[in-house]
GROMACS .gro file of C-alpha atoms in nm:
model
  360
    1UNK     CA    1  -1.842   2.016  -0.220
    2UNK     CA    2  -2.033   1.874   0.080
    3UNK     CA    3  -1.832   1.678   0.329
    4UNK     CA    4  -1.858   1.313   0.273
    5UNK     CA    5  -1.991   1.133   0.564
    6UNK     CA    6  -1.699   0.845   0.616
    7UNK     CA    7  -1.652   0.582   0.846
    8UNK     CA    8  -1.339   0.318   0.927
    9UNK     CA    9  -1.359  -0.067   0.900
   10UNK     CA   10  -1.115  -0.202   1.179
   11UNK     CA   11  -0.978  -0.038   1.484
   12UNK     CA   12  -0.667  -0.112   1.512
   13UNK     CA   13  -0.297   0.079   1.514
   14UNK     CA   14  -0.327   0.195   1.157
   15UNK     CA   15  -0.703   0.296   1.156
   16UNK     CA   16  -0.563   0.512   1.426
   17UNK     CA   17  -0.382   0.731   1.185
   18UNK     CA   18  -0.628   0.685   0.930
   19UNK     CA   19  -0.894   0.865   1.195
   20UNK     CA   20  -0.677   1.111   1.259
   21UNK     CA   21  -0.624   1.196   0.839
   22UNK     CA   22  -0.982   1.211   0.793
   23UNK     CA   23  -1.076   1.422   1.111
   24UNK     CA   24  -0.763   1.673   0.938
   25UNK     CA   25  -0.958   1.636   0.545
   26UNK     CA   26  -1.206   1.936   0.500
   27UNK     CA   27  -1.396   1.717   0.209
   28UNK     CA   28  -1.433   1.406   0.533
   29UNK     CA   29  -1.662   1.391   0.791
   30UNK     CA   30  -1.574   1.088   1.026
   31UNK     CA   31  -1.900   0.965   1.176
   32UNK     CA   32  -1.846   0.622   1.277
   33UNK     CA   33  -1.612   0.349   1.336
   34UNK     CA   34  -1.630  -0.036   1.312
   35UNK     CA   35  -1.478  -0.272   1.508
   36UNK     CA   36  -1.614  -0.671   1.632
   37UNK     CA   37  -1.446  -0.593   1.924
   38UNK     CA   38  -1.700  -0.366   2.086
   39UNK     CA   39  -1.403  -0.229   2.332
   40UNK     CA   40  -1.169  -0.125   2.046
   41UNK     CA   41  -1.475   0.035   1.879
   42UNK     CA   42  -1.562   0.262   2.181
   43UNK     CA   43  -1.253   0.333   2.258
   44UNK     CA   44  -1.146   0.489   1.929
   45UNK     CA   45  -1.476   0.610   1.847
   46UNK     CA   46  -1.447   0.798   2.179
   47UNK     CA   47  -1.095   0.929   2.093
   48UNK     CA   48  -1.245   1.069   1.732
   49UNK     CA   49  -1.543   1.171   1.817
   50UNK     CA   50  -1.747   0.946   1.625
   51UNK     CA   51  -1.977   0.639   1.668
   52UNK     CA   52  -1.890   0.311   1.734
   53UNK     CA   53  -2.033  -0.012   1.622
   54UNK     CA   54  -2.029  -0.355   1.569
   55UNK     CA   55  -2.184  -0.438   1.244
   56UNK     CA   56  -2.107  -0.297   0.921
   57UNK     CA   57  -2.440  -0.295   0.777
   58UNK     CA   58  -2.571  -0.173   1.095
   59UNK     CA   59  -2.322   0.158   1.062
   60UNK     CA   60  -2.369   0.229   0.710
   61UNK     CA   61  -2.709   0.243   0.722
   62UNK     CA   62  -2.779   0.448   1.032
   63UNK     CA   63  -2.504   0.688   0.949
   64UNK     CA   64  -2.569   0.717   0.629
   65UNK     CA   65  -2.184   0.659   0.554
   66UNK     CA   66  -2.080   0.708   0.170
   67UNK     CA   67  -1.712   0.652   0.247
   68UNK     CA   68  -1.543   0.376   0.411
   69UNK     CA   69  -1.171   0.313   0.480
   70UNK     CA   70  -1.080  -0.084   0.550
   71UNK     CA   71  -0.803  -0.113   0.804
   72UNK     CA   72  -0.868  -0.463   0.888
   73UNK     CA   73  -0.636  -0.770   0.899
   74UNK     CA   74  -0.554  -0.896   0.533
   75UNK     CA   75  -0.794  -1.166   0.520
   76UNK     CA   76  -1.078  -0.953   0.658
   77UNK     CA   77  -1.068  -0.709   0.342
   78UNK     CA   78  -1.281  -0.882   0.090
   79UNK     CA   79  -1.586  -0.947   0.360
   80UNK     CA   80  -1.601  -0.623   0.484
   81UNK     CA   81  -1.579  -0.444   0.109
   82UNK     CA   82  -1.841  -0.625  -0.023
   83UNK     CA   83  -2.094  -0.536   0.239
   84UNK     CA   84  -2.025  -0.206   0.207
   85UNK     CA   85  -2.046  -0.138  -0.135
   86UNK     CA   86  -2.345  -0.310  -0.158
   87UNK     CA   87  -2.490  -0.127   0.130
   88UNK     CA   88  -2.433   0.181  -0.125
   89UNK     CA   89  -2.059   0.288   0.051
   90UNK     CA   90  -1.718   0.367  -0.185
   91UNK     CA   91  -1.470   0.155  -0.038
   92UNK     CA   92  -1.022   0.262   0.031
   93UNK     CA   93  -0.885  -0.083   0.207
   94UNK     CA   94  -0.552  -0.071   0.324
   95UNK     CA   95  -0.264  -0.244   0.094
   96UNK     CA   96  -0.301  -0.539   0.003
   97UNK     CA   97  -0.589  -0.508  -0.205
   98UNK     CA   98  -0.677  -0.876  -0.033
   99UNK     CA   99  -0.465  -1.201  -0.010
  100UNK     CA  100  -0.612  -1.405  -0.315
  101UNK     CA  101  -0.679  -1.347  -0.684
  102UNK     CA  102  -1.026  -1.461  -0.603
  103UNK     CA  103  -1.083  -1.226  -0.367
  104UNK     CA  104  -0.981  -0.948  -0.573
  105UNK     CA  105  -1.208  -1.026  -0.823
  106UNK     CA  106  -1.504  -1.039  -0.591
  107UNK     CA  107  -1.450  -0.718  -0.444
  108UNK     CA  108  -1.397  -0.580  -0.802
  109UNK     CA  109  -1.692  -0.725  -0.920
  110UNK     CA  110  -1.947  -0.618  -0.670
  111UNK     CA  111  -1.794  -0.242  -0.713
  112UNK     CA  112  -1.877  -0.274  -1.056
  113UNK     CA  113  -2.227  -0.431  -1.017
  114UNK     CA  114  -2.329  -0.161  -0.735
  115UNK     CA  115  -2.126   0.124  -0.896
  116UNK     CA  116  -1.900   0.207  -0.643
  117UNK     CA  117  -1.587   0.296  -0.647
  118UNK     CA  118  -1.274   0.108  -0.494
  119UNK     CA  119  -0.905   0.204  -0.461
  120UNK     CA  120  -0.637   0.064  -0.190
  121UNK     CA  121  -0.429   0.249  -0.013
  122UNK     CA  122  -0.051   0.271  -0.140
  123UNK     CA  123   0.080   0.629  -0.005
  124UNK     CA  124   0.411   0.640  -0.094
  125UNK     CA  125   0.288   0.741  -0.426
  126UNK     CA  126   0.169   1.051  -0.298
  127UNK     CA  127   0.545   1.114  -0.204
  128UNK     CA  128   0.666   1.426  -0.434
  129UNK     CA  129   0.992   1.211  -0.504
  130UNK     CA  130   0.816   0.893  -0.598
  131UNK     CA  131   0.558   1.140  -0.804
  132UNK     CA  132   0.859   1.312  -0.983
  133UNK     CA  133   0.987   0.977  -1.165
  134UNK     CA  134   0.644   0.852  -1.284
  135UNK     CA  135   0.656   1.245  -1.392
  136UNK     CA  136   0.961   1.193  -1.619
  137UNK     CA  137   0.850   0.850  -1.726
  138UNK     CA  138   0.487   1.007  -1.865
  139UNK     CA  139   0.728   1.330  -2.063
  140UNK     CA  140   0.930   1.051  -2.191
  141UNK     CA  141   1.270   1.133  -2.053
  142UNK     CA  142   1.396   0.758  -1.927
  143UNK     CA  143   1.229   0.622  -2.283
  144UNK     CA  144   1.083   0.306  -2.199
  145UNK     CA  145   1.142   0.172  -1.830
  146UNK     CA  146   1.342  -0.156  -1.951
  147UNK     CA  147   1.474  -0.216  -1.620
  148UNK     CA  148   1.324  -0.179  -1.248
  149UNK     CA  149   1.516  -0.247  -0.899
  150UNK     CA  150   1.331  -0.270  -0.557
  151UNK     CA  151   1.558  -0.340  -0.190
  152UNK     CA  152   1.346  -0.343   0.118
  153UNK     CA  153   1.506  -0.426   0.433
  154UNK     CA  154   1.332  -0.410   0.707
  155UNK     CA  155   1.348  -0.557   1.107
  156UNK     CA  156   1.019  -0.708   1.271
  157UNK     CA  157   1.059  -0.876   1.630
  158UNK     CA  158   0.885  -1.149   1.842
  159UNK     CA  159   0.775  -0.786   1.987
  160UNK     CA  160   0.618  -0.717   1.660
  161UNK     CA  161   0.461  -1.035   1.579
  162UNK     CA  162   0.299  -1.098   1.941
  163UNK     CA  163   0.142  -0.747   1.969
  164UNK     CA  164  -0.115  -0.848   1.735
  165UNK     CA  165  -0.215  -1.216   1.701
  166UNK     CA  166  -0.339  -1.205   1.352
  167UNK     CA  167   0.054  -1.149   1.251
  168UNK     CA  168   0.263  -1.405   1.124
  169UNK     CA  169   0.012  -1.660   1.001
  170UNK     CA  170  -0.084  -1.793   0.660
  171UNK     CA  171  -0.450  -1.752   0.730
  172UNK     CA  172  -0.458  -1.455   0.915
  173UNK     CA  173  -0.241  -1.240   0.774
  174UNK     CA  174  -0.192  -1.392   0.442
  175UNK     CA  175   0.186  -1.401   0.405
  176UNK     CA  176   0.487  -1.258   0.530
  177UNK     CA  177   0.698  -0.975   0.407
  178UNK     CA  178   0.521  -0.987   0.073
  179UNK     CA  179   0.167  -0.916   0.209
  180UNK     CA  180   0.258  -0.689   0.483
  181UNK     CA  181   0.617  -0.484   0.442
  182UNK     CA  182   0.706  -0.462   0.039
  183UNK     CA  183   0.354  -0.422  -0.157
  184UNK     CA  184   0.415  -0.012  -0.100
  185UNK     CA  185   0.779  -0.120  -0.323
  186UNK     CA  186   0.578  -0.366  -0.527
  187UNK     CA  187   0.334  -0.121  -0.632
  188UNK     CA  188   0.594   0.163  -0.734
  189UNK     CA  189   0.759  -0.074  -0.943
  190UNK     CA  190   0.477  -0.223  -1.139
  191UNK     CA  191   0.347   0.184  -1.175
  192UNK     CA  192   0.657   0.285  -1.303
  193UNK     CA  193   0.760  -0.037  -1.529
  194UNK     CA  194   0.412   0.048  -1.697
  195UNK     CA  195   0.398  -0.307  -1.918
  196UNK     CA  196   0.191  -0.589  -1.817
  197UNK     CA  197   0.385  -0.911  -1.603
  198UNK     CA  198   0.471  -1.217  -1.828
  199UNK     CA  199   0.686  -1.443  -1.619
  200UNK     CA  200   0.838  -1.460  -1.275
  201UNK     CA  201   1.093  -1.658  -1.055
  202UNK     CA  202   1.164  -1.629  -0.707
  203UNK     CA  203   1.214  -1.790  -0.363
  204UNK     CA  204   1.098  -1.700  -0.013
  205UNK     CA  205   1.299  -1.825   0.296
  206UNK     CA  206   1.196  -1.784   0.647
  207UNK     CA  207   1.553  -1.674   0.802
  208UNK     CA  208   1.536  -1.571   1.146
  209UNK     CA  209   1.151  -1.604   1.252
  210UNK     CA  210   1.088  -1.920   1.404
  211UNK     CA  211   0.778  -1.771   1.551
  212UNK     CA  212   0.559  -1.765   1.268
  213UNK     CA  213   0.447  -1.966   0.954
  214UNK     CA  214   0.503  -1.714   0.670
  215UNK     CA  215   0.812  -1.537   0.496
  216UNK     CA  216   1.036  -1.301   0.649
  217UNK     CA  217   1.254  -1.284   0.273
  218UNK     CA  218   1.174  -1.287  -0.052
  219UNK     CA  219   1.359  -1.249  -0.415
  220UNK     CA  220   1.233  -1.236  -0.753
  221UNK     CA  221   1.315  -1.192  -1.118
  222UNK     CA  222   1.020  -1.058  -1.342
  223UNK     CA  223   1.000  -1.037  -1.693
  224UNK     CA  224   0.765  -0.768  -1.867
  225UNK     CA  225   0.523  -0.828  -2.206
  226UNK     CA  226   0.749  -0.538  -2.344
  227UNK     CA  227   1.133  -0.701  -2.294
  228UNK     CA  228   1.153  -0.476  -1.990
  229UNK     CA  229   1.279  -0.715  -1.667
  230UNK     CA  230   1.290  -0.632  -1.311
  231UNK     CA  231   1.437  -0.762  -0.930
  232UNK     CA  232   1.302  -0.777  -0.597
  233UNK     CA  233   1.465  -0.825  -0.295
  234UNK     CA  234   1.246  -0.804   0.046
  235UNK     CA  235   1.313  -0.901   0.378
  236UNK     CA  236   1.182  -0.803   0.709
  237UNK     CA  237   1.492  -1.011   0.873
  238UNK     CA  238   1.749  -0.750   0.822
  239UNK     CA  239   1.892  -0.492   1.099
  240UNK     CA  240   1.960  -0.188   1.223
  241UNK     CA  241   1.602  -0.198   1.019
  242UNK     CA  242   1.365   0.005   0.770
  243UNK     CA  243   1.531   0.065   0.428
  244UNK     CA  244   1.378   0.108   0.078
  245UNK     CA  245   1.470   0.184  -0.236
  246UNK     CA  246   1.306   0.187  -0.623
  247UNK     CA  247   1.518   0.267  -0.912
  248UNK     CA  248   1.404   0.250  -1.278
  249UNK     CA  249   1.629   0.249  -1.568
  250UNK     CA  250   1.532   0.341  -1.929
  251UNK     CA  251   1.590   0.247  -2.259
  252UNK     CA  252   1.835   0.603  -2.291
  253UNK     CA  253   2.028   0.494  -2.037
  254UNK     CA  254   1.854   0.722  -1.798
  255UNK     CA  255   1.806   0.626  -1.440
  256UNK     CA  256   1.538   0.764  -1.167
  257UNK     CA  257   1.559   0.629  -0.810
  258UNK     CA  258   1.363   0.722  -0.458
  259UNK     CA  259   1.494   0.610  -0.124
  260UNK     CA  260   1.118   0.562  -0.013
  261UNK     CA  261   1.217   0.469   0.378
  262UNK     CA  262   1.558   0.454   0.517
  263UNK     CA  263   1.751   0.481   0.895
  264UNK     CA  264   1.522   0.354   1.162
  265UNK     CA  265   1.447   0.044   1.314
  266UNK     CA  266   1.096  -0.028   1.411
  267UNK     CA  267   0.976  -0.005   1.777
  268UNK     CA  268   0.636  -0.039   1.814
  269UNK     CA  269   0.393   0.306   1.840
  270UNK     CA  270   0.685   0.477   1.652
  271UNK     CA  271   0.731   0.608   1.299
  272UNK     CA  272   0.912   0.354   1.059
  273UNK     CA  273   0.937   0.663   0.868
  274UNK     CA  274   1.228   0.892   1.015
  275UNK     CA  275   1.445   0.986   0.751
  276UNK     CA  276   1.293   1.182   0.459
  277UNK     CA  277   1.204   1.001   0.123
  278UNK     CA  278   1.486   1.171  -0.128
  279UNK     CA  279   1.555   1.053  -0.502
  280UNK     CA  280   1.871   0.914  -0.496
  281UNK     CA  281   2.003   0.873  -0.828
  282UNK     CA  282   1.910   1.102  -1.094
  283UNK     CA  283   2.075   1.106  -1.451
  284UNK     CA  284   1.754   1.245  -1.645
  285UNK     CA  285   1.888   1.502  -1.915
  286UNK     CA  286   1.898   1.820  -1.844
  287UNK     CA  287   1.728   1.784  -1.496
  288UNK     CA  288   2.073   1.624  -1.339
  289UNK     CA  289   2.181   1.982  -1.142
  290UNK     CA  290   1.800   1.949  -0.982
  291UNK     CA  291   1.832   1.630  -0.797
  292UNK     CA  292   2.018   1.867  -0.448
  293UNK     CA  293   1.761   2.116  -0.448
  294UNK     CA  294   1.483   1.833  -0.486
  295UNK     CA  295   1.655   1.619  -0.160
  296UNK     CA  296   1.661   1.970   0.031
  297UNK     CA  297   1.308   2.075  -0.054
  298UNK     CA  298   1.139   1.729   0.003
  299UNK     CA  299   1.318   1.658   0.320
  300UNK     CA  300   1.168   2.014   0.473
  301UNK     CA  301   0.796   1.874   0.323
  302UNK     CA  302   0.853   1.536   0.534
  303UNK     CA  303   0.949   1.694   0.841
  304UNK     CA  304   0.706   1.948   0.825
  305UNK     CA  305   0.445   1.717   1.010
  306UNK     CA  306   0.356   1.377   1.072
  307UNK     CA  307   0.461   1.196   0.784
  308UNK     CA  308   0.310   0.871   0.801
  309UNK     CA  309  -0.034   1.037   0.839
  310UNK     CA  310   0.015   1.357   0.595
  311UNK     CA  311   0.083   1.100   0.301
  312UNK     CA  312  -0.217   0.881   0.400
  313UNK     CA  313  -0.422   1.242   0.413
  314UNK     CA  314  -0.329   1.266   0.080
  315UNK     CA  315  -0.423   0.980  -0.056
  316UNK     CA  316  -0.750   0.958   0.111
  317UNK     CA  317  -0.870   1.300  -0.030
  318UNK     CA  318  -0.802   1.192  -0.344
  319UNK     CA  319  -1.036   0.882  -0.309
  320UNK     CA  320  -1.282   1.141  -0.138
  321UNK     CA  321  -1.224   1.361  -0.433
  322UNK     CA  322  -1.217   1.103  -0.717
  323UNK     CA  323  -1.627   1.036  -0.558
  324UNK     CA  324  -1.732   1.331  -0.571
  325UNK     CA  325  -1.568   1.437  -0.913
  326UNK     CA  326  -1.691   1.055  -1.040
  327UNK     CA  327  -1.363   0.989  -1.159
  328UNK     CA  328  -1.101   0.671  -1.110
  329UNK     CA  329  -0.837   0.748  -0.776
  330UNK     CA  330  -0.475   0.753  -0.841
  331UNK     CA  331  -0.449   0.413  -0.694
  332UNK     CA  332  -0.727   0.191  -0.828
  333UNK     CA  333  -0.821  -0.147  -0.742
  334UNK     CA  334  -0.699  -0.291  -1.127
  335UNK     CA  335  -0.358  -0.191  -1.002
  336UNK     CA  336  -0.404  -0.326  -0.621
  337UNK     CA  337  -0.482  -0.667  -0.773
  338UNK     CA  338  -0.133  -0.634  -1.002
  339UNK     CA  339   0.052  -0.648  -0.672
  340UNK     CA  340  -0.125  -0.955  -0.575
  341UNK     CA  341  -0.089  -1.104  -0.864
  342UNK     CA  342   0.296  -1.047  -0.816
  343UNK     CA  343   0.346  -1.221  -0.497
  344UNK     CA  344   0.051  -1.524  -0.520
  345UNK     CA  345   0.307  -1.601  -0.862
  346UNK     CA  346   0.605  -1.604  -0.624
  347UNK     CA  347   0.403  -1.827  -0.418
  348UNK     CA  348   0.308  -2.046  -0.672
  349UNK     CA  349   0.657  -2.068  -0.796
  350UNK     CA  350   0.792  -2.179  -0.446
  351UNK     CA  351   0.579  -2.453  -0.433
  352UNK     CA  352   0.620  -2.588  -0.803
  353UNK     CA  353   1.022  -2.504  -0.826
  354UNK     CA  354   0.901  -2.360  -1.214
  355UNK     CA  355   0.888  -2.044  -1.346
  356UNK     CA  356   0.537  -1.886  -1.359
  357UNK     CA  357   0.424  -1.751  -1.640
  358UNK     CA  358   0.040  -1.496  -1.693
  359UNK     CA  359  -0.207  -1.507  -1.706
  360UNK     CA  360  -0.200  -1.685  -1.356
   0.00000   0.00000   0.00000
């Protein structure tokens, strides 16, 4: 296939690495970057050997990009989208899909009026342990998922929060932990649970961040159309710092689990990632003697290279890929909007102390 001309939305820490995975994709050729901030968009356009500008419109046009990648602030996702799809681009924004129900549906809406495609980035699925359980779920070997489990813990700092101003707000970053940390969990457990959300409680507490507006914690209790329930715990208050696990439980009595992050506390320009994603549990029959051999094998694929950007590579070829073969990307944005659906109902159910029930 011919290399598709792309270009990046947003030039900030993560479009960094996002640069990077498409200057390292044989199907990509990065030939511009976008930025309002003229500085930011020289500077990394410099650094990648593309173009810089300050318009979107402006970039898509004169580069003739077909592919862009949004790594802009939360709130900034559903603007930027819609003028490039219906400048004629295929649109990847970074998780979350965007901060409101409303906005999801624009964004969908103008893909589907200017036939373009649009998928949001959720890597960890690309990770061969989080692959292998929604493997054994499709061959039928948990039966139905009737139960689902995510932990995050994580640690953010005034360090954190001050390095970028949009952080910590409700309208410029959209929420707290929620929005920013857990949809990566979020979105494993809604792909894995497979059954459409009926009702949810939770809370959200702000614990230790008198700094900023939004969540730093947040817990849940869903209920599923088919029976099937599941539990979130989040939190971005929690030392030494980055920990994450999913674990699924089926209607055999089978259970599947990934340790998706876990070991590191987060210091700015560093990996979150340092300790290899491993399944943890793993009582599928007949595939119990595997799960030592997986955790050896998986841990030499993480440390093989830069993790955080080989996953992202991954998924990003696939959305290159899924153009070019006209077909749907693993992550598509149906199933980005299902993760905002989860936490706008935990919102919603903060502020009305009732249970919230779909459709929202």
């Amino acid at each position: 296939m011919n290399k598709l001309r792309s270009a990046i939305i947003g030039c900030g820490k993560m479009a960094q690495v996002h640069a990077q995975a498409l200057k390292n994709i044989e199907e990509a050729e990065l030939v511009a970057v976008q930025s309002r901030n003229q500085e930011k968009a020289a500077a990394t356009a410099a650094r990648f050997g593309a173009k810089a500008y300050t318009d979107i419109a402006e970039m898509i046009q004169q580069e003739q990009v077909q592919v862009v990648v949004i790594c802009t602030p939360h709130p900034a996702h559903r603007e930027a989208a819609v003028i490039a799809m219906q400048h004629g681009a295929h649109v990847l924004t970074e998780k979350p899909l965007a901060v409101s129900l409303e906005d999801c549906d624009a964004m969908m809406q103008t893909a589907a009026a200017c036939n373009r495609k649009l998928g949001m980035v959720s890597q960890r699925r690309f990770l061969a342990p989080c692959r292998r359980i929604r493997q054994a779920i499709d061959a039928g070997k948990l039966g139905t998922p009737m139960l689902g489990s995510v932990v995050m813990y994580g640690w953010r700092d005034e360090k954190y929060y001050s390095s970028d101003p949009w952080r910590g707000s409700w309208e410029q970053e959209g929420g707290g932990v929620l929005v920013n940390q857990a949809p990566h969990q979020l979105d494993l457990l809604l792909w894995y649970m497979g059954s459409e959300m009926e009702e949810l409680y939770g809370v959200w507490q702000n614990i230790n961040h008198p700094y900023i507006e939004v969540e730093d914690t947040a817990v849940a209790i869903i209920r599923f159309k088919n029976g099937a329930v599941g539990n979130i715990v989040v939190s971005n208050a929690q030392k030494p710092g980055i920990y994450g696990k999913v674990h699924i439980h089926g209607s055999n009595g089978a259970s599947a689990g990934v340790q998706t992050d876990g070991g590191s506390m987060f210091l700015p320009g560093q990996s979150t990632m340092l300790e290899a994603p491993v399944n943890d549990i793993w009582t599928v029959p007949g595939d119990e003697q595997q799960l030592k051999t997986w955790q050896s094998a998986d841990t030499a694929e993480f440390n093989s290279g830069n993790p955080v950007e080989y996953y992202i590579r991954q998924q990003i070829r696939d959305f290159l890929l899924a153009v070019a073969e006209k077909r749907e990307p693993l992550v598509t944005a149906a199933e980005g909007r299902k993760t905002v659906e989860l936490f706008t109902a935990l919102y919603r159910c903060m502020k009305t102390k009732q249970p919230v029930r779909w459709p929202l």
